[in-house]
XYZ file of C-alpha atoms in Angstrom:
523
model
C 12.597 -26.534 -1.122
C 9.840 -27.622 1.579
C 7.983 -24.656 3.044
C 5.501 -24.880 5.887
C 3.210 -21.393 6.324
C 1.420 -21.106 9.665
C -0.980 -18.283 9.545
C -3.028 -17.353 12.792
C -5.800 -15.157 12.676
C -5.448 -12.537 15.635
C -2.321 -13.476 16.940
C -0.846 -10.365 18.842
C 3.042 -9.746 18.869
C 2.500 -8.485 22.731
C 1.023 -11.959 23.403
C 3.989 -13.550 22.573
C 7.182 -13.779 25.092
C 9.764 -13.406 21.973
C 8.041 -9.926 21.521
C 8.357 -8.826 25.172
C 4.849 -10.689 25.885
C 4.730 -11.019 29.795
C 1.320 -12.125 30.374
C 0.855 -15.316 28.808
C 3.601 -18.214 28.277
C 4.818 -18.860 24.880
C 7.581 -21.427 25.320
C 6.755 -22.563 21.752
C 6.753 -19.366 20.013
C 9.677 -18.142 21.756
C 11.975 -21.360 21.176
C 10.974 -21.150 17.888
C 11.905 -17.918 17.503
C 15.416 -18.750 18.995
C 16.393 -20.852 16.000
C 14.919 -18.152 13.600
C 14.374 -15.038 12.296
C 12.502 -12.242 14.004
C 11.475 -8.948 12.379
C 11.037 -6.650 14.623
C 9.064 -4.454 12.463
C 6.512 -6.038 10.689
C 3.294 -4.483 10.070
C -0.132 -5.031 8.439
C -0.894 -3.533 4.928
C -4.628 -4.167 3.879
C -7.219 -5.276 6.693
C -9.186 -6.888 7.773
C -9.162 -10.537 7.446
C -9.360 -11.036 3.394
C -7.962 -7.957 2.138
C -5.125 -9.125 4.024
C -4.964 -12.398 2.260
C -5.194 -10.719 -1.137
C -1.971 -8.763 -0.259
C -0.341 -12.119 0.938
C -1.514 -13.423 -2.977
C -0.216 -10.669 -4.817
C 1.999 -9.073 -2.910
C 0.525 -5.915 -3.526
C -1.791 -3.255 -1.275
C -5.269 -3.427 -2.175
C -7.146 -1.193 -0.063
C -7.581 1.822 -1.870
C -9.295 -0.109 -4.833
C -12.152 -2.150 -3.106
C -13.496 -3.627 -0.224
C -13.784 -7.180 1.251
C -13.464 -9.297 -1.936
C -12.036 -12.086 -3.743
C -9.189 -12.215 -5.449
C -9.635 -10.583 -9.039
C -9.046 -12.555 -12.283
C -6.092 -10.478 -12.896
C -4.370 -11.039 -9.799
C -0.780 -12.881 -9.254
C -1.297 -15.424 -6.745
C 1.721 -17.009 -4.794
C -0.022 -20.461 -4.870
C -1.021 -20.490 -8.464
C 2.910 -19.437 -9.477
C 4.270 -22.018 -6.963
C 1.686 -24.368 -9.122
C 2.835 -22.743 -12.824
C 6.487 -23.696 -11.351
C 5.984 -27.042 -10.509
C 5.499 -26.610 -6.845
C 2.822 -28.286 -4.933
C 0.938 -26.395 -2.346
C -1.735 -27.181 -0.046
C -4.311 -25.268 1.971
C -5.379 -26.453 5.615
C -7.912 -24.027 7.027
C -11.185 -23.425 9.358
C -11.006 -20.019 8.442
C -14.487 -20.197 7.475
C -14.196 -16.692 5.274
C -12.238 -18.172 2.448
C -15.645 -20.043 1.126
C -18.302 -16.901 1.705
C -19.234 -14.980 -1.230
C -16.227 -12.632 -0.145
C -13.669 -14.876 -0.167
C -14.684 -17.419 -2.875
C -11.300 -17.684 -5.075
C -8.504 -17.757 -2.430
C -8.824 -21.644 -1.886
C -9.052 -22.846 -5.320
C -5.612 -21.580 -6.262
C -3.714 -24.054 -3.862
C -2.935 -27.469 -5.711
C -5.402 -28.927 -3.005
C -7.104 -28.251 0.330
C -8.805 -29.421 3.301
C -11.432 -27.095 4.572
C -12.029 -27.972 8.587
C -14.915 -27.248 9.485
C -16.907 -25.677 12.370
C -15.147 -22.336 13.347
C -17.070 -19.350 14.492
C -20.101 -19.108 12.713
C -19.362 -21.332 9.923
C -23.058 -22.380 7.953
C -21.533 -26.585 9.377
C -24.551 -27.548 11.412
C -28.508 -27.694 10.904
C -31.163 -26.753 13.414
C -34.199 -25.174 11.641
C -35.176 -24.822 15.774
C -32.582 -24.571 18.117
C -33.264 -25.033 21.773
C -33.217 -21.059 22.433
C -33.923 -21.453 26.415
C -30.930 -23.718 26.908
C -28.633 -22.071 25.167
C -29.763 -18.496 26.897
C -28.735 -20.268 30.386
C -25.142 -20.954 29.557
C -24.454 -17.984 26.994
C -23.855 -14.209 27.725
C -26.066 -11.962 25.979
C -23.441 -9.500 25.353
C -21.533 -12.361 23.731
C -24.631 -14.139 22.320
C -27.449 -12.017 21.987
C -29.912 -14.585 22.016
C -33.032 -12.777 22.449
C -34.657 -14.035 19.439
C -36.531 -16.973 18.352
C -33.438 -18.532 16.284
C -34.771 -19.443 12.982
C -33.807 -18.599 9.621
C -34.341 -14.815 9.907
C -33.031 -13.977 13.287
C -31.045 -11.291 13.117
C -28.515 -12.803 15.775
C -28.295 -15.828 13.813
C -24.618 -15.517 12.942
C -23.531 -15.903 16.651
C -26.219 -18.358 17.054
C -24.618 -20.948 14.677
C -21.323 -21.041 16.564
C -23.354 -22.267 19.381
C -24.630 -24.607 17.452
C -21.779 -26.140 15.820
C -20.412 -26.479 19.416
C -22.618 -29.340 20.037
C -20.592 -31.258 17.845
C -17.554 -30.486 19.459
C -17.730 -32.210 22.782
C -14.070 -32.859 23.123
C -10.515 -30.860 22.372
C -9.931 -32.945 19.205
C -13.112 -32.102 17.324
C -12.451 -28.286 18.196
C -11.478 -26.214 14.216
C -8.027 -25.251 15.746
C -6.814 -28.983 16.778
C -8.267 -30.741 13.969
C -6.415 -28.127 11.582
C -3.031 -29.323 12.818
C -4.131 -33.100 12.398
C -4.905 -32.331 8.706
C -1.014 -30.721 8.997
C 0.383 -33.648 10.373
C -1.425 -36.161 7.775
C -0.310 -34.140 4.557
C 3.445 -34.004 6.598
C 3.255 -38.242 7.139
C 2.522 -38.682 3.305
C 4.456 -35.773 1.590
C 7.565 -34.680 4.110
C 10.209 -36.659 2.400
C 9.403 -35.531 -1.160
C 10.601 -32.307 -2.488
C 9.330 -28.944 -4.008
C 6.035 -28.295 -1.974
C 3.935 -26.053 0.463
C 2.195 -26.598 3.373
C -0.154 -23.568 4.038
C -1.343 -24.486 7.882
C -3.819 -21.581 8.589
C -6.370 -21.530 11.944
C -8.862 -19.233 12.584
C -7.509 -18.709 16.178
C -6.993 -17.152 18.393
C -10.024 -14.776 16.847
C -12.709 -14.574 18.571
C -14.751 -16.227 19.683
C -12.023 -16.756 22.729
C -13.443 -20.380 22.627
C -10.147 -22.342 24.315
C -9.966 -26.273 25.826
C -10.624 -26.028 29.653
C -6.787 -27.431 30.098
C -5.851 -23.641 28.764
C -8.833 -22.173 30.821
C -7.796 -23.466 34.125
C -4.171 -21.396 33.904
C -6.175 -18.162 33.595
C -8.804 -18.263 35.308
C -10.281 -15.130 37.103
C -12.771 -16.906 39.305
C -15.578 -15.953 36.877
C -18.947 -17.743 37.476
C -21.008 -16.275 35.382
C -22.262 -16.852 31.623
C -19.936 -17.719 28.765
C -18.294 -14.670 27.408
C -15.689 -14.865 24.886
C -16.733 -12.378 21.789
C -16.738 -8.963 22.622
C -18.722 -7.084 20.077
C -16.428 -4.078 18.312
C -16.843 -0.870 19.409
C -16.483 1.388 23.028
C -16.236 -0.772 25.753
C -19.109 -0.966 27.988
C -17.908 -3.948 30.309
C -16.865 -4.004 34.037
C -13.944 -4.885 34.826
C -14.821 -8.303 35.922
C -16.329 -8.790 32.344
C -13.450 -7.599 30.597
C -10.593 -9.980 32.503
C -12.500 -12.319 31.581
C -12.700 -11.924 28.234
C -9.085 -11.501 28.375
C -8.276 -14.740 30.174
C -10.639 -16.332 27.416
C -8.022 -14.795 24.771
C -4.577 -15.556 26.718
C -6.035 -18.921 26.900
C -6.652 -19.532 23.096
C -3.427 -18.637 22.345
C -1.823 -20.325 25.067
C -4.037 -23.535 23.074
C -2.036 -22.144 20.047
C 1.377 -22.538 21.391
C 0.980 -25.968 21.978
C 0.011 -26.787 18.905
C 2.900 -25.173 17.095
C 4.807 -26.784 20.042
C 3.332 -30.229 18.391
C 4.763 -28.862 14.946
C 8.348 -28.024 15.580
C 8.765 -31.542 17.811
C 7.627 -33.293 14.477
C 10.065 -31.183 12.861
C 13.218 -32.210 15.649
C 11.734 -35.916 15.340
C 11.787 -35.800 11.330
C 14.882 -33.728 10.798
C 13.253 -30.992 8.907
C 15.018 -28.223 9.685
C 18.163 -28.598 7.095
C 15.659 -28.357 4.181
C 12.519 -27.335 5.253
C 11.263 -23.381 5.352
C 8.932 -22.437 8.587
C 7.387 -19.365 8.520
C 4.474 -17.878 11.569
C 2.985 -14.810 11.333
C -0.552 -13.204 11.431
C -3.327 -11.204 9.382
C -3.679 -8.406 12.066
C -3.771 -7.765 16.125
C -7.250 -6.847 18.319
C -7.766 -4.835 20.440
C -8.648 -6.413 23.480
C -10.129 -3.198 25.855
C -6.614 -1.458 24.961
C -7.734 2.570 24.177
C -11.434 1.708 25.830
C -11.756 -0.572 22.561
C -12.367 -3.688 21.451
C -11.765 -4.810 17.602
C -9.861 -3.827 14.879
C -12.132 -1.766 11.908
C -12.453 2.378 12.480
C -10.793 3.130 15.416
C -6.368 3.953 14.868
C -5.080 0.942 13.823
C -3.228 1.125 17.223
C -0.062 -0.829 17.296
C -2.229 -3.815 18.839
C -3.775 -4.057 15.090
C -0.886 -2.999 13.243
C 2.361 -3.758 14.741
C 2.390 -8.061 14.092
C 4.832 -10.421 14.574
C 6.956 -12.453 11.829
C 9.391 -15.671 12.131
C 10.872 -17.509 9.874
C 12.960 -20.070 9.343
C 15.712 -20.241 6.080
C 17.574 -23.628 6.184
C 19.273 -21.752 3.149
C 20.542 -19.286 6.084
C 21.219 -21.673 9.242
C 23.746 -18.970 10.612
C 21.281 -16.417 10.814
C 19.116 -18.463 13.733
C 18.465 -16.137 16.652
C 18.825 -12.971 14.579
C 16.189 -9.927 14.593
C 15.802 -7.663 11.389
C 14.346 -3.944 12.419
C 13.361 -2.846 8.544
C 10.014 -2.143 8.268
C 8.074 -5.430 6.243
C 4.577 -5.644 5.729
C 2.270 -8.567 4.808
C 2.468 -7.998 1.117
C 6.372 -8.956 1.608
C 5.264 -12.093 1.920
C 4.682 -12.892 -1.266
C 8.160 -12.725 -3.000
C 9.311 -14.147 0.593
C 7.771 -17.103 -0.430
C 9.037 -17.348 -3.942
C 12.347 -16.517 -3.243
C 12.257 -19.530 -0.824
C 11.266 -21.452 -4.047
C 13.247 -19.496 -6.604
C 10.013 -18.534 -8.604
C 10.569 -15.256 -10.559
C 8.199 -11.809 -9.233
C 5.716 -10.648 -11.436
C 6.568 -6.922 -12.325
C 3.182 -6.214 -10.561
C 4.405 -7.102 -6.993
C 5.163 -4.405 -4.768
C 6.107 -5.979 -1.957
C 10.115 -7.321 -1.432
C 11.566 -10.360 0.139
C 11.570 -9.845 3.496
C 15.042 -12.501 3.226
C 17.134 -9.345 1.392
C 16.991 -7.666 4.678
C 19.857 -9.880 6.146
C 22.176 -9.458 2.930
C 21.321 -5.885 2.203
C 21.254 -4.587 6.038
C 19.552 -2.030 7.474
C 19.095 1.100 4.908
C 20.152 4.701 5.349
C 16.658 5.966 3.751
C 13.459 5.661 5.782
C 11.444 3.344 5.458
C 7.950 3.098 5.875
C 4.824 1.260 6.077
C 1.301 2.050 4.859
C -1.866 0.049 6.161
C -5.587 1.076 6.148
C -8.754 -0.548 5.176
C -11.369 0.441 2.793
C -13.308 3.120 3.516
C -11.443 3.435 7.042
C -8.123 5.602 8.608
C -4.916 5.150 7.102
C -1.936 4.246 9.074
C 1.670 5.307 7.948
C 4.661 4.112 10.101
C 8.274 4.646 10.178
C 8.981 2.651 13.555
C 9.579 5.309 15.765
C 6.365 7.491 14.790
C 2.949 6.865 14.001
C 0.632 8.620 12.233
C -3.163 7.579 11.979
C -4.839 10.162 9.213
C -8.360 10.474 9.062
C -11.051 11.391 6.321
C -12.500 14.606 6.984
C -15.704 12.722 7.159
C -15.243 8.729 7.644
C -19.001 7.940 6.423
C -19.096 10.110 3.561
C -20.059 9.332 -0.162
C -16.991 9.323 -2.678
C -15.373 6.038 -2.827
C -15.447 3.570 -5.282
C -15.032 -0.220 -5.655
C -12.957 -1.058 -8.273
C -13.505 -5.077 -9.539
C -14.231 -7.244 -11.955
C -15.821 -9.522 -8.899
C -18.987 -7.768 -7.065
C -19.262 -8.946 -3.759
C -19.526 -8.272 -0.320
C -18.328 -10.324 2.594
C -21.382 -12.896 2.694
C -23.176 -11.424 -0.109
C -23.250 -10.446 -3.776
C -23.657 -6.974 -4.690
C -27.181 -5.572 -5.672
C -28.230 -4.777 -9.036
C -28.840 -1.586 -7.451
C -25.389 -0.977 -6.723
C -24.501 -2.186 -10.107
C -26.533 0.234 -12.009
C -23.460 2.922 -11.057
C -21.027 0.652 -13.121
C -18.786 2.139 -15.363
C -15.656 0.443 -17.144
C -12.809 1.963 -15.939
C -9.126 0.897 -18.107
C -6.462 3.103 -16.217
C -5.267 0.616 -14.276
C -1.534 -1.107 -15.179
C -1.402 -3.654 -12.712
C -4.471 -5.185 -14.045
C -3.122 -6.413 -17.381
C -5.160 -5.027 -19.647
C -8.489 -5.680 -18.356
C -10.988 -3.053 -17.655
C -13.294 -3.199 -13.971
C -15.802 -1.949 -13.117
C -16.007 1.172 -10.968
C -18.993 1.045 -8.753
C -19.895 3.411 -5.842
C -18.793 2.358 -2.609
C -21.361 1.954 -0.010
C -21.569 3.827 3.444
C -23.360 1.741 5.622
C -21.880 -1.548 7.578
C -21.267 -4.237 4.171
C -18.332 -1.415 3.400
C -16.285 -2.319 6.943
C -17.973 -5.047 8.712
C -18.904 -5.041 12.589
C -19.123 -2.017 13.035
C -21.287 0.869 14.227
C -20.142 3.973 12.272
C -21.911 6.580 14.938
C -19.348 5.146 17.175
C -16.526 6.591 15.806
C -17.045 10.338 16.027
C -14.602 11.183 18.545
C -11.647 9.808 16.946
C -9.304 11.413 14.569
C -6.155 12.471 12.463
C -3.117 11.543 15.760
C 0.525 11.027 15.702
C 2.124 9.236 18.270
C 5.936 8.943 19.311
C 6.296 4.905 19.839
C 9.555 4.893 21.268
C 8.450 7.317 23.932
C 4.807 6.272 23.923
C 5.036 2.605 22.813
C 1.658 2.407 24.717
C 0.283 5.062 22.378
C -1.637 6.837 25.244
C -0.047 10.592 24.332
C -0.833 12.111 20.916
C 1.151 14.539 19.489
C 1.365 17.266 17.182
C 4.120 18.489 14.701
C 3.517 19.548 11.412
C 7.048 18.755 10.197
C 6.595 14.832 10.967
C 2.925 14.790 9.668
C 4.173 16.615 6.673
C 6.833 13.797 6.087
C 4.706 10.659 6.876
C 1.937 12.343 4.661
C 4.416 12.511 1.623
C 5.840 9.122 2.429
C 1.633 8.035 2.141
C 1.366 9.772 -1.001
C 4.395 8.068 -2.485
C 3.192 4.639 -1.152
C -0.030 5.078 -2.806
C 0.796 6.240 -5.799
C 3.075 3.110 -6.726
C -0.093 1.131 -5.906
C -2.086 3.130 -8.558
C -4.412 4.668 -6.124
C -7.288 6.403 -7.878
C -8.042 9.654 -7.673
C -11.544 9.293 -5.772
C -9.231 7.680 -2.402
C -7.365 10.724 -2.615
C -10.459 13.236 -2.843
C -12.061 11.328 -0.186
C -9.103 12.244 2.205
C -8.825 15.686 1.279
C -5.088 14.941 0.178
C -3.574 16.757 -2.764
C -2.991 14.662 -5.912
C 0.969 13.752 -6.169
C 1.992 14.193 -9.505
C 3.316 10.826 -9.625
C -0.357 9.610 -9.091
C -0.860 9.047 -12.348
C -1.305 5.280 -13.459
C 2.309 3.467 -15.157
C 1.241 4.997 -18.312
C 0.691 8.576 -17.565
C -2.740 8.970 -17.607
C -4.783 10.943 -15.369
């Protein structure tokens, strides 16, 4: 088997036309999805960005045990079986998280990689001084807040050094996102007629910054003239409307960029005659909110269905009759991981939870509900059934109480303190790490626990259940204690085959299930 992975960051399912997308053209996307499989109700599990890629490893939800963070020593990881069964499997990425301190074991499981470089605000290119009085004249300050002196210890730095690595980029092909499908296409020229391998095609876009070729630009345009702004900050929005179209043009642009790209894949695939061996899945990490419920981002707010509710496609030239079909069960992005070795008949670990999302078209649709979980650590959890959805809230979102639980103590760009470390304890009730104690450290509450974001911002949010089929737009809460009552059991049983600790449940104010003890019983 041949399997090619294409993994956007950001990618919303109401951006694309397969998914009822009106607003931006997706001819791409939508013929692929004609000669494929579409599930209809595929959601996120663990956000954001790299807890989402440690469920895609392991197949497992992650959220309740740590932050932003590697993957763990103990942890399955789809490449590293593919590997141990004689698969070959290769990483193309700009996604520039996957070598910060928070990310730092994700890329070294593949066989190989190429790391493109450039995206966002990727450490690529030096100025110790950068010209601060140009760059003010074409940038935004609410994109680029560019009030400082740019050296080493402004605190705006981070948005700085896209700006920088964008005078390197004077043309389409040396932008992250194009460049990523020439690496593609070269490991495809050398490798496509030998068997047993994986292509794992991963770009950054469309996240922001909404940084699209001005071929895209031109077919949105809004007739702004002012500054560049494409990276809203997370958080209320405070932009006119003027300010916000275009930030959304900048967006319906970059994927429009994307679509051609994968346009650019599936023509190599007609040219090559790919399709009677060779695997294509597309999917995404999570959605953005893109002024959508007076937000933008994706961290504390409801993980509205614009965050939660992503698309999936894939291709089985194992099931060619099956092209054009649509699956409703619920999947999630931990699914993805015995998806993937089913397509290369690689036995599950007994620690996955997640099932081949494949078994949906020989098992059908069930009679039981089904459910998905999502949250984020130290944020809301989300608990869908596809008709309702329930966002539950902590009775007090920046309070003390969690804990990380890890054998690898970082942050997102950052190792953790000795300070922090000084709480360490060795904690062994865990099954589904093997045997091996962590440690349990307590969890931070100020911004390196959920990135981007300004907690104080948050205080009029809350515990809201919405009716999708009525409300798909989510703009109507409502309340019945018979439907919380069920999604809040279905949580508890979700989390409790995940081995949530005790501490997640305290720090919701949930009761303990009995089941919530760990695969050995204890407490």
């Amino acid at each position: 088997m041949r399997t090619i992975f294409c993994l956007f960051d950001s990618l919303n399912r109401t951006a694309l036309g397969c998914y009822g997308g009106t607003d931006i053209p997706t001819p791409n996307f939508d013929r692929f999805a004609s000669r494929a499989i579409t599930y209809d109700n595929h959601f996120v599990g663990s956000l954001p960005c790299m807890p989402a890629r440690r469920d895609l490893h392991t197949g497992r939800l992650n959220f309740m045990h740590r932050s932003w963070g590697p993957l763990e020593p103990f942890d399955n990881s789809y490449p590293e079986l593919l590997k141990q069964s004689g698969v070959y499997s290769h990483l193309v990425t700009d996604h520039l998280h996957y070598f910060e301190d928070g990310g730092l074991t994700y890329h070294s499981r593949f066989t190989s990689y190429d790391f493109i470089r450039g995206q966002e605000n990727d450490p690529w290119k030096a100025m110790v001084q950068p010209p601060m009085e140009r760059f003010r004249e074409k940038m935004s300050q609410k994109s680029y807040n560019l009030s400082g002196d740019g050296r080493v210890n402004d605190p705006h730095r981070l948005r700085l050094q896209h700006v920088i690595n964008k005078q390197w980029m004077p043309e389409e092909t040396d932008m992250p996102g194009p460049r990523c499908f020439e690496a593609g296409f070269e490991f495809l020229d050398t490798n496509r007629t030998e068997d047993n391998w994986l292509l794992h095609l991963e770009c950054f876009d469309p996240h922001e910054p909404f940084d699209a070729p001005e071929r895209f630009k031109q077919h949105f345009s809004k007739g702004w003239d002012g500054k560049v702004l494409n990276w809203p900050n997370y958080g209320k929005v405070t932009e006119s409307p003027e300010e916000i179209a275009e930030i959304r043009a900048n967006y319906a642009a970059l994927v429009a960029m994307c679509d051609a790209y994968f346009g650019e894949l599936i023509d190599y695939m007609d040219a090559h005659e790919m399709w009677e061996d060779t695997a294509l899945i597309v999917t995404t990490d999570h959605g953005l909110l893109l002024s959508e419920h007076d937000w933008w981002g994706k961290n504390l707010q409801p993980y509205y269905r614009e965050i939660s509710h992503i698309p999936l496609i894939i291709h089985d030239p194992r099931r060619a009759s099956a092209a054009g079909n649509r699956v409703s069960n619920i999947t999630q992005t931990y699914d993805l991981m015995p998806t993937i070795l089913d397509l290369h008949d690689v036995a599950v670990p007994e620690e996955v939870q997640g099932r081949s999302a494949l078994s949906h078209l020989d098992a059908g649709q069930s009679d039981e509900p089904e459910y998905a979980l999502f949250s984020m650590f130290g944020g809301p959890m989300g608990i869908s059934d596809g008709t309702y959805d329930f966002y539950l809230y902590p009775r007090d979102i920046q309070a003390p109480g969690l804990h990380e639980y890890t054998l690898m103590p970082t942050h997102l760009r950052s190792l953790m303190e000795p300070k922090e470390l000084a709480s360490a304890e060795l904690d062994r009730s865990f099954g589904f790490t093997k045997g091996a104690p962590v440690m349990r450290i307590d969890a931070l509450t100020d911004a390196r626990r959920i990135p981007c974001v300004d907690g104080n911002a948050f205080q009029d949010v809350g515990t809201k259940l919405y009716h999708t089929e009525k409300d798909p737009l989510q703009q109507h809460p409502i309340h019945d204690p018979d439907i919380e009552n069920r999604m809040t059991a279905a949580a508890l049983r979700i989390l409790s085959s995940h081995e949530c600790p005790a501490d997640f449940y305290d720090w919701f104010g949930l009761n303990h299930p009995e089941a919530a003890k760990d695969i050995r019983g204890n407490n």
